[in-house]
Amino acid sequence: MQIITVINAKGGCGKSTIAMSLACGLAARGHRTLLIDMDPQAQVTQWVGLGDGLSSEGTLVAAMEGRASLESIVQPTRFGNLSFVASSQGLEDVGRQITDREDYATLFTGLLASLTNPPDVVVVDSPNQISPVMENAIFPSDAFIVPFESTKAVRSYANFYQLLMRLRPGEEHRVLHVLSNLSRQPGLRRRVIAAIEANGISVARTEVRNCGWLAQVDENGGNIFDYRPRSKGATDMALLTDEVL
């Protein structure tokens, strides 16, 4: 079981769209994939229509609180090879409550380890702020995808990276830094690349370009490969899936 987490300590960078599209891309290539919405905003949960983002029953909240096993809240989706764990707003409260435990940062790791029939790949859509929930997302991950759509996202990356170094020091971390939604803003794109290079950050080969269809995919089931298979968004997400593999 490989665990890939899409993460940055800033909202609006395309994190949830990339997580959903990557999971669908991996599943389409025959990998049994589990997509876990670990963001209290529960955007992906609502995109796939498997929760309202408000009720905590049958979501990751119930598992993190010990009221349900992770296995019991895994839901099938209409996409082949792809299953799903929903989130809800209550996950933010859980993050505040679990810090009383000495091992709180490994709670999610324990839930993943409890799966009796683990998938080939887990894709996690992490929260977009430094928090105990983000710590739980970081701890078990084998690789990270970090989208950058602004210079602010590059600055926010330092907060995530410091947290990663604190939780898992002395490791060689696999991180893909992905330019996202910058293709129509050449001036901003140049500034983002300059900021990335100034901080010694390598850039992924794949760039997720601006794509109107990709921007609308949340209203149409979340799978760009089914929704608009010939779009730039589908092309870029297929290339990113290949790069991840």
XYZ file of C-alpha atoms in Angstrom:
245
model
C 0.000 0.000 0.000
C 1.454 3.323 -1.138
C 0.150 6.535 0.428
C 0.230 9.753 -1.605
C -0.846 12.989 0.068
C -1.753 16.174 -1.804
C -0.881 19.011 0.531
C -0.049 22.670 1.058
C -0.742 25.049 3.922
C -2.793 27.327 1.679
C -6.263 27.049 0.234
C -7.211 27.621 -3.388
C -4.104 26.037 -4.901
C -5.939 23.196 -6.677
C -5.185 20.588 -4.029
C -8.587 18.884 -3.965
C -8.934 18.880 -7.759
C -5.519 17.247 -8.118
C -6.242 14.670 -5.405
C -9.534 13.646 -7.027
C -8.103 13.545 -10.541
C -4.970 11.649 -9.475
C -7.054 9.022 -7.669
C -9.223 8.559 -10.774
C -6.128 8.369 -12.972
C -4.520 5.693 -10.804
C -7.767 3.712 -10.642
C -8.144 3.884 -14.436
C -4.686 2.323 -14.764
C -5.844 -0.698 -12.798
C -4.590 0.216 -9.323
C -7.056 -0.427 -6.517
C -7.255 3.088 -5.140
C -8.716 4.531 -1.945
C -9.326 8.288 -1.959
C -9.574 9.785 1.539
C -10.989 13.260 2.082
C -9.058 14.565 5.086
C -10.074 18.191 4.621
C -12.743 19.507 7.044
C -14.144 21.563 4.155
C -15.155 18.211 2.610
C -15.092 19.471 -0.964
C -14.239 16.119 -2.516
C -16.928 14.432 -0.400
C -19.549 16.678 -1.943
C -18.100 16.346 -5.451
C -18.496 12.579 -5.459
C -21.911 12.835 -3.784
C -21.038 10.565 -0.855
C -21.716 12.973 1.997
C -22.982 16.461 2.739
C -19.903 17.675 4.599
C -21.987 18.260 7.726
C -22.964 14.907 9.225
C -20.087 13.000 10.821
C -21.701 9.548 10.690
C -19.986 7.240 8.241
C -17.094 9.667 7.755
C -13.465 9.907 8.808
C -14.650 11.808 11.886
C -16.309 8.664 13.257
C -13.149 6.632 12.682
C -10.837 9.238 14.226
C -13.112 9.386 17.274
C -13.027 5.607 17.620
C -16.746 5.164 16.894
C -16.173 3.216 13.668
C -13.400 1.282 11.972
C -11.843 2.752 8.850
C -12.905 -0.365 6.960
C -16.556 0.204 7.851
C -16.678 3.734 6.401
C -15.047 2.946 3.047
C -17.647 3.536 0.326
C -17.692 2.356 -3.282
C -17.820 4.959 -6.045
C -19.231 4.781 -9.554
C -15.661 4.710 -10.895
C -13.956 1.356 -11.310
C -11.189 0.484 -8.808
C -11.907 3.629 -6.768
C -13.304 3.618 -3.233
C -13.745 6.581 -0.923
C -13.707 7.796 2.678
C -15.785 10.904 3.304
C -15.015 13.900 5.501
C -17.119 16.453 7.385
C -16.713 19.744 9.214
C -16.421 17.893 12.513
C -12.893 16.830 11.571
C -11.669 20.243 12.694
C -13.077 19.641 16.197
C -11.471 16.198 16.247
C -8.125 17.833 15.546
C -8.465 19.970 18.648
C -9.628 17.082 20.830
C -6.966 14.502 19.978
C -3.990 16.618 21.100
C -4.549 15.342 24.659
C -3.152 12.016 23.452
C 0.598 11.562 23.372
C 0.381 9.593 20.113
C -2.199 11.810 18.419
C -0.121 12.372 15.256
C -0.153 8.632 14.478
C -3.879 8.065 14.946
C -4.589 8.057 11.192
C -1.573 5.793 10.605
C -3.133 3.242 12.946
C -6.430 3.400 11.078
C -4.690 2.688 7.771
C -2.774 -0.206 9.320
C -6.066 -1.747 10.470
C -7.343 -2.302 6.911
C -7.677 -6.041 6.355
C -7.768 -5.703 2.564
C -5.563 -2.685 1.892
C -5.731 -0.997 -1.507
C -2.755 -0.646 -3.817
C -2.725 3.118 -3.406
C -4.219 5.607 -0.958
C -4.610 9.218 -2.109
C -5.198 11.730 0.690
C -6.645 15.217 0.232
C -5.136 16.947 3.269
C -6.405 20.016 5.131
C -5.029 23.355 3.932
C -3.761 24.617 7.275
C -1.181 23.530 9.814
C -3.128 21.482 12.338
C -3.168 18.147 14.178
C -5.173 16.732 11.278
C -2.435 17.773 8.838
C 0.115 16.103 11.117
C -1.910 12.889 10.855
C -1.940 13.206 7.059
C 1.833 13.651 6.932
C 2.911 10.865 9.244
C 2.157 7.739 7.117
C 2.706 9.228 3.656
C 5.159 7.728 1.174
C 5.033 10.711 -1.189
C 3.640 14.239 -1.311
C 2.272 16.404 -4.103
C 2.433 20.143 -3.420
C 0.581 22.468 -5.843
C 1.805 26.061 -6.313
C -0.540 28.640 -7.879
C 0.949 31.794 -6.333
C 4.022 33.140 -4.601
C 2.010 32.940 -1.371
C 1.706 29.180 -1.881
C 5.496 28.983 -2.171
C 5.857 30.889 1.122
C 3.230 28.660 2.785
C 5.229 25.620 1.711
C 7.842 26.491 4.341
C 5.262 25.884 7.080
C 4.444 22.427 5.724
C 8.111 21.568 5.221
C 9.052 22.565 8.776
C 6.233 20.363 10.067
C 7.409 17.469 7.882
C 10.973 17.824 9.203
C 9.731 17.886 12.798
C 7.511 14.818 12.418
C 9.864 12.761 10.247
C 13.436 14.024 10.570
C 16.382 12.365 8.893
C 14.370 10.893 6.013
C 14.598 11.345 2.272
C 11.163 12.627 1.342
C 9.575 12.156 -2.071
C 7.852 15.405 -3.028
C 6.463 16.590 -6.368
C 6.117 20.385 -6.553
C 3.501 21.100 -9.227
C 2.723 24.399 -10.961
C -1.061 24.782 -10.970
C -3.374 27.174 -12.865
C -0.616 29.561 -13.959
C -0.537 29.056 -17.731
C -2.763 32.090 -18.458
C -0.763 34.415 -16.207
C 2.779 34.405 -17.630
C 4.021 37.203 -15.376
C 2.791 35.494 -12.221
C 4.077 32.151 -13.493
C 7.571 33.627 -13.886
C 7.438 35.066 -10.361
C 6.315 31.748 -8.892
C 9.100 29.865 -10.690
C 11.625 32.464 -9.516
C 10.417 32.079 -5.920
C 10.618 28.291 -6.191
C 14.153 28.399 -7.610
C 15.269 30.960 -4.998
C 14.282 28.484 -2.319
C 16.061 25.568 -3.969
C 12.825 23.704 -4.729
C 12.681 21.368 -7.713
C 9.659 21.561 -10.030
C 7.738 18.557 -11.354
C 7.906 17.849 -15.079
C 4.115 18.073 -15.274
C 2.271 21.381 -15.028
C -1.491 21.509 -14.454
C -2.537 24.276 -16.837
C -5.602 26.480 -16.590
C -8.551 24.519 -17.952
C -12.178 25.594 -17.816
C -13.349 21.982 -17.880
C -11.110 21.095 -14.942
C -12.490 24.103 -13.051
C -16.029 22.790 -13.608
C -15.341 19.136 -12.872
C -16.456 19.503 -9.235
C -20.007 20.100 -10.453
C -19.855 17.036 -12.688
C -18.731 14.165 -10.498
C -15.086 15.086 -10.051
C -13.562 12.810 -12.710
C -12.007 14.860 -15.524
C -11.226 11.683 -17.494
C -14.921 10.838 -17.775
C -16.199 14.405 -17.956
C -13.886 15.850 -20.622
C -11.349 13.210 -21.688
C -9.887 15.362 -24.504
C -9.397 18.492 -22.409
C -6.088 20.034 -21.327
C -7.035 19.160 -17.767
C -7.373 15.465 -18.605
C -4.087 15.519 -20.543
C -2.199 17.189 -17.698
C -3.663 14.961 -15.006
C -2.800 11.860 -17.054
C 0.793 13.104 -17.322
C 0.906 13.833 -13.584
C -0.412 10.324 -12.869
C 2.392 8.909 -15.021
C 4.962 11.041 -13.187
C 3.659 9.900 -9.801
C 3.876 6.268 -10.889
